[in-house]
Amino acid sequence: MTQAIPNSYRSGPDDTGHFGIFGGRFVAETLMPLILDLQKAYEDAKADPAFRKEMDGYLKAYVGRPSPLYFAERLTEHLGGAKIYLKREELNHTGSHKVNNVLGQIMVARRMGKKRIIAETGAGQHGVATATLCARFGLECIVYMGAVDVARQQPNVIRMEMLGAKVVPVQVGARTLKDAMNEALRDWVTNVHNTFYCIGTVAGPHPYPMMVRDFQSIIGEETRVQMQEIEGRLPDSLIACIGGGSNAMGLFHPFLDDPSVDIYGVEAAGHGLTNLHAASIAGGRPGVLHGNRTYLLMDEDGQIQEGHSISAGLDYPGIGPEHSWLHTIGRVKYLSATDEEALAAFQLLSKLEGIIPALEPAHALAKVSELAPTLPKDHLMVVNLSGRGDKDVPQVGDILKGRQS
Amino acid sequence: MTTRIDTRFAELKAEGRAAFVTFVMAGDPDPATALEIVKALPKAGADIIEIGMPFTDPMADGPSIQAAGLRALQAGMTLRKTLQLVRDFRSSDNKTPIVLMGYYNPIYIYGVDKFLPDAKAAGVDGLIIVDLPPEEDAELCLPAIKAGLNFIRLATPTTDDKRLPAVLANTSGFVYYVSVTGITGSASADSSAVSAAVARIKRHTKLPVCVGFGIRTPEAAHDIARHANGAVVGTALIDALKGSLDSDGKATARTVSAVADLAAALAQGVHGAKQAAE
């Protein structure tokens, strides 16, 4: 099957929410009217200059944008190749890129008059961002989180509760992100009249993949301007980790039509691709789950398999539909990094740059360690440092301590 | 094209009574026991049987049906075996309509082009696919109709008059009215609200309207059957099944009768109801 190369990689999705064969609106009838309302509300908001202006105000004064583009001098020296820049999304309020999207969605929810916000969370970063903005705007907040993730990301659970959110540990399935999303969807079906579902990644039924991408695209838009200012040209490559893929899509999207820019997404290979992992593109195939068609990990009967990753934020057996499309047409190259490689990169960045990354972007950093030494010294590479590692300090500390004894 | 579903509703109309529609999960608690349960249902008074296709991520189901699907998957159930269950049932019953209910992914992976003729040949009459709204009709609904299967759509309290025509456009067999916004097994709807909703749907279609979600007792089934063309019971039957299992979750000598006995009591409730004039 040959794929036609589109005139632009940035024109999707179509009116029915499809990126090629991916995406769509695979939801229960109960939710469908609300999803159509949401699509309309989002289109209205996008066309309203007052909405953009209000967003920009909060992005600047509350989130702390723009986030810096930082030249990682010692990491560059250590790897001995490409010049590495970090897009410092971990400096945002709440500690990750998640807040960009949550701010946008909460403002849409307010326009729709919804007072009850639900969210799913894996590592807790999206949950914290949602709890934060619900506190800021006086909205009720319920966060569904797999019981396994509740245990391994305790600092974020405590933060969400301090912010006034109710954290519901999900006890079914593998008790991680996929199960949290199922429970959130069940809540939404039940409370559809007053509830807004704030999805944390570029997945779910249309318009979510598009809407979340649009809110996250500020990452790439800033990077374009900043790189022009610093180096006077575009970067040569971009790299970001992928669970659902929102930080990656946010960085990539504004560069998709620049053929000189190589783009890499890094999935979580867990214990390795022949073992337990969460790399949907490397180890999965197209299927339908959580409202969209996309690459999924599943068995031959179409039953969804559990993801596995050291990082709770990447521990999902699917990926956003636009990534599936970009993979199929070959615009973005999808790689994967194991738990061990991510742990090594986590320690390397901490020691060389004094920046403790979250385990999620540590997967991207692991591939930087592989790619950068093979590239010339004038190659400009941007890594999305999507979150800070504070939440992972207890978990990584335990792992490292276990190895010493 | 006339399916067993159309024939059954014509018979029921002539008798002036509503359909008792049962839902059980294929392969729950194991494939052999599930077959015995399905075989026992018509004798207990079931007019139409919905058979759940187990799926790992049943987003619209409550804890009882979630657990039933997981028991079935753990017992090795697959979509292929679900079709075998229907074939085995058909060897002794060629009249009772069978509707497969579930989520799209297992069918998509089986292959729509292969699934539809296989299902038809096995003796399936209709499909209810929770995560395929009319917006995705090209996926399965239109091919299913072409293959001679009914595609039964869910209408819900959020399906307003503006949207109903789209929901009903490619629906056949019957309309399944989900009486509450929620997951299976949640609180029941009161019968006056149901009655109004059924009347609203009937202004848009001549198809029979069956009502489900939240019906647990013969009394509730009776109440609903007065206002609709059928009452669907699922979670209550699955809870009865679960109550009969041993401590390891395996079937016991009581399992088939636990489901059949409750079905018989529910059937009496439904069949005793006088239908409001159409």
XYZ file of C-alpha atoms in Angstrom:
683
model
C 0.000 0.000 0.000
C 1.515 3.325 -0.997
C 0.631 6.416 0.957
C 0.027 9.687 -0.826
C 2.260 12.456 0.530
C 0.009 15.330 1.573
C 0.645 18.950 0.606
C 0.876 19.746 4.284
C 1.367 17.504 7.281
C -0.470 20.053 9.394
C -3.931 20.099 7.827
C -5.445 17.182 9.750
C -7.752 15.986 11.019
C -10.636 16.030 8.511
C -14.143 17.074 9.572
C -14.851 13.655 11.043
C -11.687 13.655 13.097
C -9.575 11.349 10.951
C -5.847 11.469 10.286
C -5.725 9.006 7.377
C -7.424 5.904 8.793
C -6.622 6.939 12.375
C -8.691 8.906 14.883
C -12.489 9.051 14.657
C -15.215 9.080 17.300
C -15.661 5.584 18.707
C -17.768 6.367 21.762
C -21.056 5.328 23.318
C -24.142 7.165 22.093
C -24.584 8.763 25.527
C -21.387 10.757 24.979
C -21.844 11.600 21.320
C -24.071 14.691 21.739
C -21.616 16.125 24.253
C -18.656 15.449 21.995
C -20.398 17.353 19.198
C -21.095 20.211 21.643
C -17.464 20.220 22.676
C -16.322 20.366 19.076
C -18.512 23.388 18.510
C -17.457 25.080 21.743
C -13.808 24.569 20.872
C -14.247 25.931 17.343
C -16.033 28.986 18.751
C -13.292 29.534 21.301
C -10.577 29.226 18.685
C -12.252 31.888 16.572
C -12.697 34.235 19.532
C -9.792 36.690 19.992
C -10.830 37.225 23.611
C -10.252 33.531 24.332
C -6.726 33.655 22.897
C -5.974 36.830 24.815
C -7.148 35.382 28.113
C -5.159 32.192 27.486
C -2.018 34.153 26.700
C -2.419 36.113 29.916
C -2.546 32.984 32.047
C 0.203 31.262 30.062
C 2.514 34.163 30.825
C 1.690 35.091 34.403
C 0.376 31.804 35.833
C 2.183 29.063 33.897
C 5.388 31.083 33.480
C 5.755 30.904 29.697
C 7.684 31.097 27.527
C 9.740 28.207 28.861
C 13.456 28.667 28.135
C 15.342 26.920 25.368
C 18.556 25.984 27.136
C 21.871 24.935 25.625
C 22.988 21.843 27.536
C 26.676 22.531 27.277
C 28.066 19.789 29.473
C 25.756 17.110 28.035
C 26.798 18.223 24.549
C 30.481 18.058 25.494
C 30.024 14.647 27.121
C 28.309 13.128 24.091
C 30.711 14.802 21.679
C 28.406 15.385 18.727
C 25.241 17.381 18.084
C 24.582 20.585 19.938
C 21.827 19.733 22.405
C 19.145 22.153 23.496
C 16.564 21.400 26.160
C 13.090 22.870 25.869
C 12.453 23.490 29.543
C 8.813 22.484 29.930
C 9.707 21.143 33.371
C 9.955 24.757 34.570
C 6.271 25.392 33.949
C 4.009 25.794 36.932
C 3.066 22.255 38.120
C 6.291 20.855 36.694
C 5.458 19.648 33.229
C 3.981 20.448 29.820
C 0.594 19.119 30.960
C -0.532 22.512 32.217
C -0.564 23.997 28.671
C -3.369 21.679 27.662
C -5.255 21.738 30.945
C -5.423 25.535 30.948
C -6.957 25.460 27.471
C -9.467 22.748 28.286
C -10.524 24.322 31.570
C -11.190 27.567 29.750
C -13.308 25.701 27.199
C -15.137 23.943 30.073
C -15.872 27.330 31.604
C -17.309 28.556 28.309
C -19.531 25.458 28.270
C -20.698 26.121 31.826
C -19.334 22.825 33.181
C -18.518 22.883 36.883
C -17.341 19.327 37.438
C -14.019 18.271 35.905
C -12.748 14.710 35.653
C -9.354 13.521 34.477
C -7.282 10.368 34.198
C -3.658 10.385 35.158
C -0.690 8.043 34.949
C 2.352 9.684 36.506
C 0.078 12.224 38.130
C 1.411 15.188 36.142
C -1.837 15.661 34.245
C -3.777 15.083 37.453
C -1.741 17.724 39.268
C -2.178 20.209 36.435
C -5.927 19.584 36.391
C -6.215 19.840 40.172
C -4.231 23.087 40.035
C -6.421 24.819 37.486
C -9.590 23.534 39.134
C -8.374 25.127 42.352
C -7.598 28.337 40.485
C -11.062 28.519 38.913
C -13.073 27.026 41.774
C -14.164 23.841 39.998
C -14.830 20.388 41.420
C -12.047 17.991 40.399
C -12.009 14.182 40.365
C -8.878 12.385 39.190
C -8.849 8.688 38.291
C -5.496 7.031 38.844
C -4.528 3.354 38.718
C -3.836 1.951 42.183
C -0.337 0.864 41.091
C 0.411 4.427 39.976
C -1.019 5.820 43.223
C 1.615 3.757 45.019
C 4.569 4.653 42.773
C 3.767 8.357 42.374
C 2.838 9.250 45.956
C 4.223 12.806 45.858
C 1.783 13.712 43.100
C -1.150 12.060 44.899
C -0.433 14.201 47.947
C -0.167 17.309 45.769
C -3.512 16.652 44.087
C -5.198 16.189 47.435
C -3.654 19.375 48.798
C -5.069 21.189 45.791
C -8.529 20.000 46.740
C -8.981 17.243 44.157
C -10.470 13.857 44.907
C -8.099 11.096 43.759
C -9.900 7.833 43.001
C -7.561 4.798 42.940
C -8.676 2.418 40.187
C -8.508 -1.209 41.249
C -9.413 -2.993 38.008
C -7.149 -4.436 35.301
C -3.433 -3.728 35.656
C -4.411 -0.682 37.753
C -2.454 1.768 35.575
C -3.252 4.483 33.027
C -5.478 2.457 30.667
C -7.717 1.421 33.550
C -7.823 4.988 34.857
C -9.044 6.117 31.440
C -11.755 3.416 31.404
C -12.983 4.571 34.803
C -12.949 8.221 33.757
C -15.028 7.334 30.690
C -17.497 5.457 32.922
C -17.798 8.503 35.160
C -18.336 10.710 32.120
C -21.095 8.470 30.722
C -22.793 8.619 34.117
C -22.430 12.351 34.777
C -22.469 13.646 31.235
C -24.934 16.481 32.017
C -22.572 18.460 34.250
C -19.123 16.993 33.652
C -16.204 17.966 31.445
C -13.625 15.274 30.740
C -10.198 16.879 30.634
C -8.167 14.316 28.652
C -4.432 14.551 29.271
C -3.035 13.526 25.928
C -3.528 13.725 22.164
C -5.868 10.719 22.190
C -9.553 9.960 22.685
C -12.468 10.801 20.411
C -12.324 13.793 18.053
C -11.929 16.713 18.832
C -9.581 15.795 21.711
C -6.489 14.782 19.688
C -6.727 18.015 17.695
C -7.622 20.243 20.633
C -4.866 18.915 22.911
C -2.359 19.199 20.058
C -3.363 22.807 19.446
C -2.942 23.711 23.125
C 0.441 21.969 23.288
C 1.730 23.434 20.016
C 2.950 26.459 21.937
C 5.984 24.296 22.790
C 7.058 24.058 19.147
C 6.009 27.603 18.285
C 8.227 29.020 21.043
C 11.061 26.685 20.072
C 11.003 28.013 16.489
C 11.305 31.608 17.643
C 13.881 30.874 20.334
C 16.130 28.850 18.048
C 15.999 31.642 15.471
C 17.061 34.089 18.170
C 19.891 31.920 19.514
C 21.256 30.238 16.380
C 19.602 32.204 13.594
C 18.064 29.122 12.012
C 15.761 26.169 12.521
C 16.853 23.129 14.525
C 18.015 20.071 12.578
C 16.253 17.548 14.766
C 13.598 17.266 17.454
C 13.170 14.468 19.945
C 10.533 13.773 22.594
C 9.161 10.878 24.620
C 5.769 9.393 23.840
C 3.113 7.803 25.992
C -0.049 9.184 24.442
C 2.258 11.717 22.821
C 1.086 15.205 23.797
C 4.459 16.757 24.644
C 5.896 15.283 21.457
C 3.013 16.487 19.298
C 3.279 19.941 20.854
C 6.953 20.185 19.903
C 6.658 18.472 16.508
C 3.551 19.962 14.977
C 4.852 23.445 14.119
C 7.849 21.798 12.350
C 6.068 19.074 10.375
C 6.224 21.038 7.126
C 9.925 21.844 7.463
C 11.604 19.030 5.529
C 15.045 19.871 6.903
C 13.939 19.000 10.442
C 14.304 15.330 11.419
C 11.775 14.316 14.030
C 12.040 11.446 16.523
C 9.476 10.125 18.988
C 10.649 7.761 21.722
C 8.327 5.099 23.091
C 8.856 3.165 26.306
C 10.420 -0.240 25.627
C 10.090 -1.323 29.277
C 12.022 -4.542 29.792
C 12.673 -4.697 26.033
C 10.548 -5.035 22.910
C 10.499 -8.831 23.097
C 9.381 -8.591 26.724
C 6.936 -6.386 28.664
C 6.849 -2.900 27.170
C 4.604 0.046 26.228
C 5.792 0.737 22.667
C 2.554 0.748 20.667
C 4.098 1.575 17.315
C 7.068 -0.779 17.611
C 5.013 -3.657 19.008
C 1.391 -2.960 18.147
C -0.992 -2.588 15.223
C -4.036 -0.456 14.403
C -7.103 -1.059 16.553
C -9.902 0.846 18.278
C -9.837 1.881 21.936
C -10.815 4.881 24.039
C -12.622 6.651 21.246
C -10.050 6.444 18.456
C -8.370 4.144 15.978
C -4.663 4.046 16.539
C -1.699 1.727 17.121
C -2.398 -0.471 20.150
C -0.820 -3.359 21.988
C -3.175 -6.304 21.727
C -3.412 -10.042 21.270
C -4.625 -11.892 18.167
C -8.240 -11.725 19.429
C -8.158 -7.929 19.680
C -7.935 -7.935 23.477
C -5.898 -5.007 24.734
C -2.652 -5.851 26.503
C -1.177 -3.980 29.412
C 1.667 -1.602 28.796
C 4.743 -1.832 30.949
C 7.152 0.954 31.718
C 9.187 2.172 34.684
C 7.524 5.486 33.916
C 3.887 5.677 34.925
C 3.333 8.429 32.363
C 4.317 6.232 29.412
C 2.597 3.095 30.694
C -0.232 3.056 28.151
C -0.837 0.465 25.401
C -1.828 3.091 22.804
C -0.633 6.337 21.242
C -2.361 9.411 19.855
C -3.885 8.830 16.393
C -1.943 11.627 14.714
C 1.301 9.900 15.733
C 0.020 6.680 14.146
C -0.582 8.624 10.959
C 2.816 10.374 11.049
C 4.402 6.962 11.508
C 2.491 5.426 8.598
C 3.432 8.214 6.207
C 6.995 8.255 7.514
C 7.236 11.901 8.596
C 8.259 11.068 12.161
C 10.615 8.265 13.127
C 9.561 6.320 16.201
C 12.261 4.797 18.395
C 12.099 3.217 21.806
C 14.126 3.233 25.026
C 14.144 0.612 27.779
C 13.659 1.184 31.516
C 17.408 0.715 32.009
C 18.359 3.202 29.302
C 15.952 5.755 30.781
C 17.375 5.276 34.267
C 20.896 5.854 32.971
C 19.827 9.022 31.160
C 17.970 10.211 34.269
C 21.220 10.034 36.241
C 23.355 11.466 33.452
C 21.332 14.661 33.068
C 21.089 15.099 36.839
C 24.869 14.891 37.240
C 25.933 16.834 34.129
C 23.400 19.621 34.007
C 21.973 19.822 37.530
C 18.531 19.109 36.138
C 16.638 16.072 37.438
C 14.346 15.058 34.586
C 11.131 13.103 34.970
C 11.431 9.444 33.957
C 9.281 10.180 30.903
C 11.655 12.603 29.114
C 14.559 10.463 30.377
C 13.452 8.074 27.608
C 14.007 10.810 25.032
C 17.356 11.670 26.644
C 18.379 8.009 26.377
C 18.043 8.206 22.593
C 19.840 11.555 22.549
C 22.796 9.721 24.091
C 22.684 7.336 21.141
C 21.997 9.806 18.319
C 24.031 12.878 19.303
C 27.505 11.246 19.096
C 26.764 10.158 15.501
C 25.921 13.706 14.375
C 28.164 16.670 13.426
C 28.901 19.375 15.969
C 26.859 21.973 14.097
C 23.740 19.801 14.208
C 21.118 21.482 16.377
C 19.032 19.005 18.361
C 16.085 19.967 20.576
C 14.917 17.628 23.329
C 11.598 18.276 24.980
C 12.294 18.156 28.690
C 8.616 17.629 29.356
C 8.677 17.226 33.131
C 10.794 17.490 36.222
C 11.845 14.467 38.209
C 10.779 15.457 41.724
C 7.903 12.979 41.595
C 10.315 10.182 40.619
C 12.947 10.829 43.258
C 11.521 8.323 45.801
C 11.018 5.599 43.154
C 14.422 6.010 41.502
C 16.070 6.367 44.913
C 14.619 2.998 45.969
C 15.762 1.326 42.734
C 19.306 2.660 43.026
C 19.535 1.836 46.736
C 18.336 -1.701 45.982
C 21.275 -2.119 43.609
C 23.907 -0.973 46.076
C 22.889 -3.452 48.772
C -34.924 -9.204 4.473
C -36.612 -10.642 7.573
C -34.507 -11.796 10.486
C -35.494 -13.951 13.445
C -35.774 -10.676 15.367
C -38.423 -9.285 13.002
C -40.327 -12.599 13.122
C -40.185 -12.710 16.910
C -41.554 -9.179 17.327
C -44.359 -9.944 14.859
C -45.318 -12.980 16.966
C -45.178 -10.978 20.192
C -47.321 -8.250 18.700
C -49.937 -10.824 17.751
C -49.875 -12.106 21.345
C -50.029 -8.554 22.716
C -47.015 -8.906 24.972
C -43.552 -7.487 25.384
C -40.264 -9.252 24.743
C -38.114 -10.497 27.582
C -34.553 -9.872 26.442
C -31.720 -11.467 28.387
C -28.047 -10.566 28.362
C -25.356 -13.064 29.323
C -21.631 -13.071 28.633
C -20.174 -15.581 26.181
C -17.749 -17.875 27.980
C -18.767 -16.845 31.495
C -17.740 -18.585 33.717
C -16.402 -21.039 31.114
C -17.370 -21.837 27.509
C -19.244 -25.088 28.272
C -21.329 -23.656 31.128
C -22.100 -20.544 29.111
C -23.525 -22.733 26.331
C -25.746 -24.548 28.835
C -26.946 -21.198 30.190
C -27.787 -19.869 26.730
C -29.634 -23.100 25.938
C -31.656 -22.822 29.166
C -32.787 -19.246 28.528
C -35.535 -19.842 25.935
C -37.069 -22.512 28.196
C -37.011 -19.986 31.031
C -38.983 -17.568 28.864
C -36.372 -15.451 27.107
C -37.713 -14.145 23.805
C -34.423 -12.699 22.557
C -30.901 -13.480 23.777
C -28.125 -10.927 23.797
C -24.709 -12.506 24.122
C -21.845 -10.338 25.277
C -18.567 -10.569 23.389
C -15.912 -10.301 26.099
C -13.531 -7.349 25.864
C -10.703 -6.240 28.126
C -11.850 -2.615 28.244
C -15.645 -2.415 28.437
C -15.960 1.356 28.879
C -19.748 1.444 29.230
C -20.112 -1.463 31.628
C -20.388 -1.559 35.381
C -18.437 -3.851 37.720
C -20.660 -6.946 37.248
C -20.375 -7.119 33.473
C -16.707 -6.086 33.575
C -16.020 -9.023 35.871
C -18.071 -11.383 33.683
C -15.978 -10.441 30.652
C -12.741 -10.972 32.557
C -13.909 -14.396 33.815
C -14.684 -15.345 30.225
C -11.323 -14.114 28.916
C -9.521 -15.960 31.683
C -11.418 -19.083 30.649
C -9.960 -18.632 27.154
C -12.953 -17.076 25.410
C -12.374 -15.421 22.026
C -14.630 -13.974 19.335
C -14.128 -17.156 17.307
C -15.400 -19.216 20.252
C -18.338 -16.843 20.704
C -19.407 -17.620 17.127
C -18.976 -21.324 17.928
C -21.272 -20.855 20.935
C -23.945 -19.458 18.624
C -23.477 -22.347 16.162
C -23.823 -24.879 18.997
C -26.956 -23.138 20.275
C -28.466 -23.109 16.775
C -28.138 -26.905 16.484
C -31.054 -27.187 18.917
C -32.839 -23.832 18.534
C -33.401 -22.185 15.194
C -36.026 -19.681 16.352
C -34.749 -17.622 19.268
C -33.054 -14.482 17.976
C -29.417 -14.009 18.977
C -27.859 -10.565 19.217
C -24.142 -10.173 19.825
C -23.303 -7.186 21.986
C -19.923 -5.678 22.741
C -17.160 -3.393 21.562
C -15.705 -2.892 18.122
C -12.037 -3.803 18.460
C -12.311 -7.622 18.521
C -14.492 -7.468 15.385
C -12.126 -5.014 13.696
C -9.199 -7.325 14.416
C -11.149 -10.423 13.296
C -11.796 -8.471 10.088
C -15.201 -6.971 9.274
C -15.312 -8.669 5.845
C -14.751 -12.060 7.424
C -16.747 -11.538 10.609
C -20.074 -10.632 9.007
C -20.509 -13.776 6.863
C -19.158 -15.938 9.701
C -21.635 -14.415 12.160
C -24.519 -14.776 9.728
C -23.601 -18.394 9.011
C -23.313 -19.131 12.737
C -26.893 -17.966 13.237
C -26.404 -14.460 14.614
C -29.324 -12.115 13.872
C -28.158 -8.743 15.079
C -25.309 -6.703 16.513
C -25.130 -4.055 19.221
C -21.759 -2.342 19.240
C -21.480 0.140 22.063
C -18.642 2.244 20.662
C -19.972 2.681 17.125
C -22.241 5.744 17.002
C -23.912 6.724 13.691
C -20.893 8.919 12.926
C -18.944 5.680 12.328
C -21.627 3.831 10.334
C -19.286 3.073 7.452
C -17.168 0.876 9.738
C -19.606 -1.930 10.493
C -23.242 -0.816 10.471
C -23.681 -0.452 6.709
C -21.717 -3.626 5.862
C -23.704 -5.532 8.519
C -27.031 -4.508 7.003
C -25.734 -5.593 3.609
C -24.748 -8.954 5.074
C -28.294 -9.490 6.322
C -27.758 -8.695 10.001
C -29.747 -6.223 12.068
C -27.718 -3.367 13.502
C -29.408 -2.366 16.727
C -28.606 1.083 17.956
C -28.604 2.415 21.470
C -30.644 5.535 22.103
C -30.034 7.312 25.408
C -31.504 10.145 27.465
C -28.936 12.444 25.828
C -30.142 11.531 22.321
C -32.403 14.523 21.713
C -35.063 14.941 19.027
C -32.579 16.624 16.743
C -30.247 13.671 16.889
C -32.789 10.825 16.968
C -33.287 10.665 13.175
C -29.532 10.139 12.687
C -29.479 7.459 15.360
C -32.499 5.681 13.895
C -31.558 6.035 10.224
C -29.668 2.760 9.867
C -31.151 0.976 12.876
C -33.059 -2.243 12.285
C -34.512 -5.088 14.365
C -35.308 -2.934 17.369
C -34.134 0.173 19.170
C -32.396 -0.357 22.489
C -33.283 2.516 24.787
C -30.709 2.940 27.552
C -32.922 4.280 30.310
C -30.249 6.054 32.339
C -27.106 7.965 31.493
C -24.627 5.604 33.021
C -22.966 2.257 32.876
C -24.684 -1.125 32.985
C -25.928 -2.141 36.397
C -26.412 1.412 37.624
C -29.535 2.846 39.225
C -32.861 2.190 37.530
C -34.990 4.712 35.735
C -38.536 5.345 36.880
C -41.225 4.039 34.610
C -42.915 7.361 33.871
C -39.669 8.773 32.476
C -39.186 5.591 30.477
C -42.730 5.754 29.171
C -42.225 9.314 27.953
C -38.897 8.444 26.344
C -40.336 5.420 24.531
C -43.218 7.554 23.252
C -40.697 10.128 22.023
C -38.679 7.506 20.121
C -41.838 5.998 18.658
C -42.725 9.323 17.104
C -39.617 8.809 14.947
C -39.763 5.091 14.154
C -42.015 2.086 13.650
C -39.376 -0.236 15.109
C -39.989 -1.960 18.451
C -38.328 -0.212 21.394
C -36.727 -2.311 24.128
C -35.565 -0.763 27.373
C -32.533 -1.752 29.393
C -30.079 -0.661 32.107
C -31.156 -0.839 35.734
C -33.876 -3.518 35.492
C -33.180 -6.072 38.224
C -36.448 -7.540 39.545
C -39.588 -9.163 38.105
C -41.557 -6.142 39.375
C -39.311 -3.658 37.605
C -39.364 -5.788 34.457
C -43.162 -5.883 34.643
C -43.315 -2.136 35.022
C -41.054 -1.482 32.035
C -42.806 -4.070 29.866
C -46.062 -2.122 30.179
C -44.474 0.850 28.466
C -42.066 -0.708 25.960
C -41.866 -3.540 23.448
C -39.295 -5.310 25.515
C -37.332 -5.285 28.750
C -33.627 -6.144 28.786
C -32.023 -7.686 31.870
C -28.293 -8.322 32.098
C -26.527 -7.379 35.310
C -29.066 -9.119 37.555
C -28.580 -12.412 35.678
C -24.827 -12.055 35.832
C -24.974 -11.337 39.548
C -27.039 -14.519 40.005
C -24.411 -16.431 38.035
C -21.610 -14.971 40.119
C -23.423 -15.912 43.331
C -23.438 -19.549 42.243
C -19.687 -19.818 41.636
C -17.290 -21.531 44.031
C -14.554 -19.665 45.862
C -12.220 -20.028 42.842
C -14.815 -18.475 40.548
C -15.614 -21.799 38.875
C -19.062 -23.059 37.897
C -20.940 -25.297 40.317
C -23.915 -27.619 39.865
C -26.137 -24.637 40.702
C -24.780 -22.200 38.121
C -27.089 -22.906 35.174
C -30.193 -23.111 37.339
C -29.279 -19.928 39.255
C -29.450 -17.976 36.001
C -32.403 -19.900 34.560
C -34.496 -19.584 37.724
C -34.059 -15.815 37.898
C -34.742 -15.581 34.156
C -37.976 -17.520 34.639
C -39.118 -15.168 37.405
C -38.232 -12.109 35.306
C -39.999 -13.614 32.283
C -43.170 -13.956 34.334
C -42.912 -10.291 35.253
C -42.535 -9.262 31.621
C -45.113 -11.607 30.187
C -47.722 -10.698 32.784
C -47.610 -7.090 31.715
C -50.423 -5.750 29.576
C -49.019 -3.682 26.756
C -50.206 -0.156 26.525
C -52.067 0.238 23.217
C -49.735 1.072 20.342
